Short mmCIF file of C-alpha atoms and ligand atoms in Angstrom, two decimals:
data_model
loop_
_atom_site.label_atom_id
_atom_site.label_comp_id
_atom_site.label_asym_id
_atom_site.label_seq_id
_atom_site.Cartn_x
_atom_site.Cartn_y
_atom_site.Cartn_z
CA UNK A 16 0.10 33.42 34.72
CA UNK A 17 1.33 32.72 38.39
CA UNK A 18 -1.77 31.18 39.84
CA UNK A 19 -2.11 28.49 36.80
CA UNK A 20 -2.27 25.12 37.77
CA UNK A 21 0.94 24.87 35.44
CA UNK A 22 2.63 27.44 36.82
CA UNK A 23 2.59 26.51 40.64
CA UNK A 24 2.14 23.07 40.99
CA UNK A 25 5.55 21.41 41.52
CA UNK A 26 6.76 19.63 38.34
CA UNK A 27 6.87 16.33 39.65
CA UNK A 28 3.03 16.31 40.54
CA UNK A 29 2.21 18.09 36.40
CA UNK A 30 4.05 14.75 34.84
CA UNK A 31 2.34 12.37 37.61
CA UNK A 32 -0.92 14.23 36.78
CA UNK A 33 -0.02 13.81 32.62
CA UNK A 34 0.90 9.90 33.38
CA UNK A 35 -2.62 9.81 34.19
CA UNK A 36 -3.92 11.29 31.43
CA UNK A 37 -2.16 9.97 28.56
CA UNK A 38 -3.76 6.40 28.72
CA UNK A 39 -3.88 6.71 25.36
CA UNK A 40 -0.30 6.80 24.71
CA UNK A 41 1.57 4.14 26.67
CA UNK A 42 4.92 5.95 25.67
CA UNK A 43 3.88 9.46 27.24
CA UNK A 44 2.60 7.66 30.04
CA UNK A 45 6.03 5.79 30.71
CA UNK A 46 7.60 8.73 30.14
CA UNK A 47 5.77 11.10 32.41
CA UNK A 48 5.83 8.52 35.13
CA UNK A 49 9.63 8.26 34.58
CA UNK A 50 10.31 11.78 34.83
CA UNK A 51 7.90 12.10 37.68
CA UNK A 52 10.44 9.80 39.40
CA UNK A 53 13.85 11.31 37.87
CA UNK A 54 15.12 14.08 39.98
CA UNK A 55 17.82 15.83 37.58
CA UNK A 56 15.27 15.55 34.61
CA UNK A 57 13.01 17.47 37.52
CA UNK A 58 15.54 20.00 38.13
CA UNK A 59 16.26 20.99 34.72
CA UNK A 60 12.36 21.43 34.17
CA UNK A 61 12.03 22.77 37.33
CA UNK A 62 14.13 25.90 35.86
CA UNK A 63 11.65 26.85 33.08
CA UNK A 64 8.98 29.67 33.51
CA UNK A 65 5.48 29.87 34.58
CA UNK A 66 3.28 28.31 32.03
CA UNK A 67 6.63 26.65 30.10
CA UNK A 68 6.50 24.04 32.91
CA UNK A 69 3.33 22.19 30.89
CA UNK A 70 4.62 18.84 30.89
CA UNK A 71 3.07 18.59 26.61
CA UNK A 72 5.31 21.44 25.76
CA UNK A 73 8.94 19.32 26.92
CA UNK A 74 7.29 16.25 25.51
CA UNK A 75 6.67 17.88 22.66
CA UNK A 76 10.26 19.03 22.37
CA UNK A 77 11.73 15.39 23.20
CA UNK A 78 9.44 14.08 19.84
CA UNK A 79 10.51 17.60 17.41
CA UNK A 80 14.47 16.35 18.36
CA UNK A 81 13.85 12.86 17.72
CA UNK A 82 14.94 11.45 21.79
CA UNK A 83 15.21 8.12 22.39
CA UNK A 84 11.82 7.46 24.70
CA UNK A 85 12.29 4.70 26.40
CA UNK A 86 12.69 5.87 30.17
CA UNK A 87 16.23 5.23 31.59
CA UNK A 88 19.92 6.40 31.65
CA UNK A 89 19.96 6.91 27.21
CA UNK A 90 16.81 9.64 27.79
CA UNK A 91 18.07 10.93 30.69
CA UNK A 92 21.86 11.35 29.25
CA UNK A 93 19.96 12.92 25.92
CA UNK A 94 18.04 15.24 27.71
CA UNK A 95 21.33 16.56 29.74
CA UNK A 96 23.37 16.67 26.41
CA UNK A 97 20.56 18.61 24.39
CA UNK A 98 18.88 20.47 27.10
CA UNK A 99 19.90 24.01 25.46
CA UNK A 100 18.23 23.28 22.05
CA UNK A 101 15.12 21.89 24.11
CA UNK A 102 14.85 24.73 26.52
CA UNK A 103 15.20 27.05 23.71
CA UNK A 104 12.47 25.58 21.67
CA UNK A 105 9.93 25.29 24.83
CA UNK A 106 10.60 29.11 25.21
CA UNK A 107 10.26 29.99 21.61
CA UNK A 108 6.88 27.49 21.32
CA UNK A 109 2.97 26.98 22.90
CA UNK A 110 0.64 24.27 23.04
CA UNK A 111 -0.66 24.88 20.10
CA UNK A 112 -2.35 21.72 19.44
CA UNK A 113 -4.90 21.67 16.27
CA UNK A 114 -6.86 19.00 15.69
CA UNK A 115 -8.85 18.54 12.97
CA UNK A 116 -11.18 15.29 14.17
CA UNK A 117 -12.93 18.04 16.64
CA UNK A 118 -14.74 19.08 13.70
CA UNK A 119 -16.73 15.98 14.01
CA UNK A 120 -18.42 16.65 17.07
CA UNK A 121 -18.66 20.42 15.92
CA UNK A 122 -20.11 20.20 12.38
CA UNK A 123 -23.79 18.91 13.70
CA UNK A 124 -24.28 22.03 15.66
CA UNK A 125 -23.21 24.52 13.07
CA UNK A 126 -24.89 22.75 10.76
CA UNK A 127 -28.34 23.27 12.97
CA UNK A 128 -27.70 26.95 13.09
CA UNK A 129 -29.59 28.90 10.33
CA UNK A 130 -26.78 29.40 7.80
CA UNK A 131 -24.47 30.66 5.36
CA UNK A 132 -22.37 31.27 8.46
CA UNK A 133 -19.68 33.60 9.47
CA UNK A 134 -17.06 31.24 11.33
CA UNK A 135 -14.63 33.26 14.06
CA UNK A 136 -12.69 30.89 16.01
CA UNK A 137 -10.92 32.15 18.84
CA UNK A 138 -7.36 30.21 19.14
CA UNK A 139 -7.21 28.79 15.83
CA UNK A 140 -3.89 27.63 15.47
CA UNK A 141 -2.99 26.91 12.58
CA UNK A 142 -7.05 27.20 11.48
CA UNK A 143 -8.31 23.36 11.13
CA UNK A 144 -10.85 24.02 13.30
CA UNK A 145 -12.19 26.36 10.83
CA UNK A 146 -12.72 23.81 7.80
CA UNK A 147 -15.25 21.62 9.01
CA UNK A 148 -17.07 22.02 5.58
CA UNK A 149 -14.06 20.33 4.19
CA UNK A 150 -13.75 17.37 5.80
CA UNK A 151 -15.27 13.62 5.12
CA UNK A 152 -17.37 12.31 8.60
CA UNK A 153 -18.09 8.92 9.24
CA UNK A 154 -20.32 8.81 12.48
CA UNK A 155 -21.38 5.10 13.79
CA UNK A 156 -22.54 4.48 17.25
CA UNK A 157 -21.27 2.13 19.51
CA UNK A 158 -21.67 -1.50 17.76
CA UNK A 159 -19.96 0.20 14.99
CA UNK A 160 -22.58 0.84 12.51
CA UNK A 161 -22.73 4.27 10.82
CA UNK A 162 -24.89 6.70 11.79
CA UNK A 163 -24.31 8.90 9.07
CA UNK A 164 -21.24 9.63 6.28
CA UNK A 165 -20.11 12.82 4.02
CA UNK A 166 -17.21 12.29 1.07
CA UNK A 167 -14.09 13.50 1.92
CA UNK A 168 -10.43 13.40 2.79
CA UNK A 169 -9.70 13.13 5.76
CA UNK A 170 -12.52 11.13 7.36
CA UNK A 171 -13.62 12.12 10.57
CA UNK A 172 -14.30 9.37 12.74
CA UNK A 173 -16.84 9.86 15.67
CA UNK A 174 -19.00 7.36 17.87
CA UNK A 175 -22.18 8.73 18.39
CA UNK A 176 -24.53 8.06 21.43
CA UNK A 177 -27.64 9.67 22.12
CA UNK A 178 -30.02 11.69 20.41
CA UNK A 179 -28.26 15.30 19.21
CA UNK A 180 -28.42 17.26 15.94
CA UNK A 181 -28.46 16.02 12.58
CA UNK A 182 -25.04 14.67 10.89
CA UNK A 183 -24.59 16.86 8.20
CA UNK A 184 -22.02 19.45 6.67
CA UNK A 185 -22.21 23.20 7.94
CA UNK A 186 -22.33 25.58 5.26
CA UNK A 187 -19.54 27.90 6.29
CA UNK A 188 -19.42 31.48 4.01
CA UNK A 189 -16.58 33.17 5.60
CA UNK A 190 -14.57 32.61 8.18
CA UNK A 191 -11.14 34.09 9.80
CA UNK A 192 -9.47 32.92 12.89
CA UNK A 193 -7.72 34.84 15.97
CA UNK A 194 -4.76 33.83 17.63
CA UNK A 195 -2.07 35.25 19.72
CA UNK A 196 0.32 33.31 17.52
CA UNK A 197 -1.29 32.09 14.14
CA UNK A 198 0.73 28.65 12.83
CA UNK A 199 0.90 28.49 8.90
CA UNK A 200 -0.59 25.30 7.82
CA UNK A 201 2.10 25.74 4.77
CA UNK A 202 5.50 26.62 6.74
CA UNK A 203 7.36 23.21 7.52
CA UNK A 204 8.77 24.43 10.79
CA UNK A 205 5.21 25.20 12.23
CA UNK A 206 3.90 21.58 10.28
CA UNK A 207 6.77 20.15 12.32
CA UNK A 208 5.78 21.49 15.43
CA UNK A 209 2.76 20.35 15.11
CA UNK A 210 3.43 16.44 14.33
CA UNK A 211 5.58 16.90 17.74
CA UNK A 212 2.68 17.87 19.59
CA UNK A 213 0.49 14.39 18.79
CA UNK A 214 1.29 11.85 21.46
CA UNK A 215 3.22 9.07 20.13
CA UNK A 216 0.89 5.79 19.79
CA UNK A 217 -1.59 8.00 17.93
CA UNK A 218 -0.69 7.06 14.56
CA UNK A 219 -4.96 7.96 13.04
CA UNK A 220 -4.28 11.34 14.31
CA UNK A 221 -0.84 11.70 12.77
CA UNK A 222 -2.16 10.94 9.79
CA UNK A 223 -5.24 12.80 9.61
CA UNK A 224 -3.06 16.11 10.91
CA UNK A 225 -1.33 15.62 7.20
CA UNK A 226 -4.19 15.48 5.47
CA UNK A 227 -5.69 18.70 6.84
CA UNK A 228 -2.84 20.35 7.31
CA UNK A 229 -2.61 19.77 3.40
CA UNK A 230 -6.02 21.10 3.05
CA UNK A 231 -5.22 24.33 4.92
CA UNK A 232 -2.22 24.73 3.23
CA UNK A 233 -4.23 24.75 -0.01
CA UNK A 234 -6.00 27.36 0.61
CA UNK A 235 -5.26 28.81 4.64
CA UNK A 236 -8.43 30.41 6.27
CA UNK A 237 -7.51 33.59 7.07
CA UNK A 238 -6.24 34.86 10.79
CA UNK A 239 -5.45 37.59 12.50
CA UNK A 240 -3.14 37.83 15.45
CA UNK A 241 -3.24 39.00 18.57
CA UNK A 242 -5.11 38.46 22.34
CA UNK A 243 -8.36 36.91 22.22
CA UNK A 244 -10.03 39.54 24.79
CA UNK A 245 -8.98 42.65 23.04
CA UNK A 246 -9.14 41.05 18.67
CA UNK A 247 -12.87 39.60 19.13
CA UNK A 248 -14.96 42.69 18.41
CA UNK A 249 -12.88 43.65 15.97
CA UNK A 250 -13.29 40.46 13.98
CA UNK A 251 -16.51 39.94 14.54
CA UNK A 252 -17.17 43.53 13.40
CA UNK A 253 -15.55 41.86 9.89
CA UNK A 254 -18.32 39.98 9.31
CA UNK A 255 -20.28 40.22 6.02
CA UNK A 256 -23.86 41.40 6.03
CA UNK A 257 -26.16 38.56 5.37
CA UNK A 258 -24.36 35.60 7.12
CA UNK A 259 -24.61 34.42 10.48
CA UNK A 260 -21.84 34.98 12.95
CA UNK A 261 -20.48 32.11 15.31
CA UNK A 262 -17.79 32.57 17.34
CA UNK A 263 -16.13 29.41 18.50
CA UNK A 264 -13.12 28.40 20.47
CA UNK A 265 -11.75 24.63 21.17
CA UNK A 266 -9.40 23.73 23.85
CA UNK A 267 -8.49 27.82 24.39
CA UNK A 268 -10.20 28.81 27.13
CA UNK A 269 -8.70 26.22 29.39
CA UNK A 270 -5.54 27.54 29.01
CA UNK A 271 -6.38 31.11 30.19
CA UNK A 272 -6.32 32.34 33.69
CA UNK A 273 -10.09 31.96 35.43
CA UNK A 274 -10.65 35.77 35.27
CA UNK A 275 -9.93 36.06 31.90
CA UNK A 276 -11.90 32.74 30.62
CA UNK A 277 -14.74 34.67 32.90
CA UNK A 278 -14.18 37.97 30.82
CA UNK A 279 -14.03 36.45 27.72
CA UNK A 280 -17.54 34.42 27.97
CA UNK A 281 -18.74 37.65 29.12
CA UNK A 282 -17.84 39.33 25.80
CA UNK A 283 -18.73 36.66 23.35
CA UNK A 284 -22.15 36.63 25.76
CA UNK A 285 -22.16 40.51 24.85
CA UNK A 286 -21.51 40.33 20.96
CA UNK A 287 -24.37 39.44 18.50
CA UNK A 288 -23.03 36.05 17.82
CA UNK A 289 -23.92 32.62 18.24
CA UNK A 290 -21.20 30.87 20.66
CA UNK A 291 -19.88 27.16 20.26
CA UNK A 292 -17.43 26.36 22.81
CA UNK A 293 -15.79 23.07 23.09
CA UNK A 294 -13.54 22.73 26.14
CA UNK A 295 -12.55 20.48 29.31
CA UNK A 296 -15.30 19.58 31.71
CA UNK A 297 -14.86 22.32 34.00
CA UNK A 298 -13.15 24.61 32.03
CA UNK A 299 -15.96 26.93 32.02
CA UNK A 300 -18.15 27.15 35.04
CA UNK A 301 -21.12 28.51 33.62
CA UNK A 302 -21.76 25.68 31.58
CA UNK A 303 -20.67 23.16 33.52
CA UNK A 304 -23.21 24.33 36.05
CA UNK A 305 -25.71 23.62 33.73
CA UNK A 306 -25.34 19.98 32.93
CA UNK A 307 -28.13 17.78 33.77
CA UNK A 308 -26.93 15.57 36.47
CA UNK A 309 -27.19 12.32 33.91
CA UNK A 310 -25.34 10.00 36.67
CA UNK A 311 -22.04 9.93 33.57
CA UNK A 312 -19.76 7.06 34.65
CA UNK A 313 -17.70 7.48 31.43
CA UNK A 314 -13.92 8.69 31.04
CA UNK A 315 -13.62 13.13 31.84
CA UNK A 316 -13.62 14.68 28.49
CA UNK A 317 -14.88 18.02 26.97
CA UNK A 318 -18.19 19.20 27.07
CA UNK A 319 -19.68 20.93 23.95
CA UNK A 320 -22.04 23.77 24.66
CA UNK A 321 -24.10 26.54 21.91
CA UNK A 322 -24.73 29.81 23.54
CA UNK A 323 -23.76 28.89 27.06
CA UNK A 324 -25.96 25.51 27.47
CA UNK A 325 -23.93 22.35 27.63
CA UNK A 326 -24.87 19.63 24.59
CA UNK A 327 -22.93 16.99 24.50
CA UNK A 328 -19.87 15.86 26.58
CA UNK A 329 -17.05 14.69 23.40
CA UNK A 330 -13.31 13.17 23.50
CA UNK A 331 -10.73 15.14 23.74
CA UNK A 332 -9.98 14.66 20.14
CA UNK A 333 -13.31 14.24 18.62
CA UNK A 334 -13.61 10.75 19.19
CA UNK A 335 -16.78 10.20 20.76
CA UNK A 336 -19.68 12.28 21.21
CA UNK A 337 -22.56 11.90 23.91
CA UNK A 338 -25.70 13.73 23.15
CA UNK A 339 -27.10 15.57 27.05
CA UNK A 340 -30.69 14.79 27.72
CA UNK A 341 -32.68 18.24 26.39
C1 SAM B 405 -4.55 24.10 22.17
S1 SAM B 405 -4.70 25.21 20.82
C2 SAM B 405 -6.30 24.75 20.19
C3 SAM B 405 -6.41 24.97 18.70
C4 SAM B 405 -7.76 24.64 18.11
N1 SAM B 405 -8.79 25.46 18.67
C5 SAM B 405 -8.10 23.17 18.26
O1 SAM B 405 -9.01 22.84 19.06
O2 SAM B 405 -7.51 22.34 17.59
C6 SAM B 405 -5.03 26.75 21.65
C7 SAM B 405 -4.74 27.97 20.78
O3 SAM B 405 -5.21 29.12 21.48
C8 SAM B 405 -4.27 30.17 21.31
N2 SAM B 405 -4.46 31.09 22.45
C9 SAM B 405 -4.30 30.81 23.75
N3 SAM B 405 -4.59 31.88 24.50
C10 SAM B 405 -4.94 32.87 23.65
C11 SAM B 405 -5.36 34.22 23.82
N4 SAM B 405 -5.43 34.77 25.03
N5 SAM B 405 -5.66 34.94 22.72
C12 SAM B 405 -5.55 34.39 21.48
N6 SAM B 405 -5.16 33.12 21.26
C13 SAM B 405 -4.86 32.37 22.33
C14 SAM B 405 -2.93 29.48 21.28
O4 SAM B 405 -1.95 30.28 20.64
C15 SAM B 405 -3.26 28.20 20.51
O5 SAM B 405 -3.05 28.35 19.13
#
């Protein structure tokens, strides 16, 4: 993927770039700055391929190994000692990032679509996306007063502002998930993996990645593998009579090439599905062209869109959620 923003920007700008978006984590932002700054840490990345230079997949590695993270001559002497074992994981892994708390911001819409549904997530992970009937929710708006709650473990926190669908649970009948390399909630190597990939400083998260990843393992939604663009008409073509098909992809698109996010909103536009897409601000440009221009002076996060027309802008991790003016 040559023309990637990971791919040819030099490395030193993709970990000042990360510093700035991982407020949230003062250790990844240390980090990031440090490397930034740390010329033979910025050779040895400098030496991995294409999209292997995205500064979460080496930080990612540093956490599955256990480095010392505090930014100075131990990391540095770590990351010379063990760069084999690290370059060999960042080849071997992806970004595969699957959180659960997204659900929160998702589970209003598909619970306003006429259901049972048919769920098809496109870049499921390791599928906790595709559980948001089995979740708890506790939304409260900004004071902190709940908006609405459903039983269950984990809870989903979100703030809620606006006015948006109803908080309730989507009644999911079936449901499979495609991915060019499906994670097994139950495997410990790909559980592992995944605990490396939350930021450090996000304790909630690691803990509510346990307690779906638990839930998946239970009883894993079924996946298929292989490329979005050519597995989606097959799986939708799965779906039972009676039930109504969604396809929906989270923080998937973003990470293809512009033509190929293009195609694939073309074919989900094509297929006779309903489409929830939840992905960076820009990610998509025919959505983003639609939102309202609402004057937002809030942080950049995600916008949420159903069939093409932007809802909500959300966190990145299902934080927050603000309802778009209809
Ligand atoms: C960052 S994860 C997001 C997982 C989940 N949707 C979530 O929001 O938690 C992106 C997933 O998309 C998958 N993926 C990326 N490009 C793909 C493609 N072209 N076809 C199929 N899967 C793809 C990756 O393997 C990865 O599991």
């Amino acid at each position: 993927m040559p023309g990637h923003y990971f791919a040819a920007a030099p490395v030193a700008a993709l970990y000042r770039r990360f510093a700035e978006e991982a407020r949230s984590s003062p250790t990844w932002q240390g980090v990031s700055s440090w490397i930034a700054e740390t010329d033979p840490v910025l050779e040895l990345l400098d030496t991995l391929p294409g999209m292997k230079r995205q500064p979460n997949l080496f930080l990612a590695a540093l956490r599955y190994f256990e480095a010392p993270l505090q930014p100075g001559p131990d990391l540095s002497g770590w990351i010379a000692e063990h760069w084999t074992p690290v370059r060999e994981l960042i080849l071997q892994r992806e970004t595969q990032t699957n959180e659960a708390g997204r659900c929160a911001v998702l589970a209003p819409v598909l619970a306003a679509l006429p259901g049972p549904l048919a769920l098809i997530e496109v870049g499921s992970s390791a599928g906790l996306c595709l559980l948001p009937d089995r979740y708890g929710y506790r939304w409260s708006d900004r004071a902190g007063r709940t908006v609405a709650e459903l039983p269950g473990e984990p809870v989903l926190e979100c703030v809620v502002s606006g006015s948006g669908p109803a908080y309730a649970r989507p009644e999911v009948a079936w449901r499979l998930g495609v991915d060019r390399n499906p994670l097994d909630p139950a495997d410990p190597a790909d559980a592992r993996w995944l605990e490396s990939l939350v930021w450090p400083d996000q304790d909630e998260r690691q803990r509510r990645l346990h307690a779906a990843l638990a839930i998946a393992a239970a009883q894993p939604p079924p996946r298929i593998r292989g490329e979005a663009l050519e597995m989606l008409p097959t799986a939708v073509a799965q779906v039972p009579a009676g039930l109504t098909p969604v396809v929906l992809h989270s923080f998937t698109a973003m990470y293809l090439p512009r033509e190929d996010r293009d195609r694939l909103c073309d074919l989900i536009e094509s297929l006779p599905v309903h489409w929830v897409s939840l992905e960076g601000e820009r990610a998509i440009g025919r959505i983003a062209d639609r939102v309202p221009a609402d004057g937002w002076s809030g942080p950049p996060g995600t916008l949420l869109a159903l069939d093409g027309h932007p809802l909500a802008r959300a966190g990145w991790h299902g934080e927050r959620v603000h309802w778009l003016a209809p």
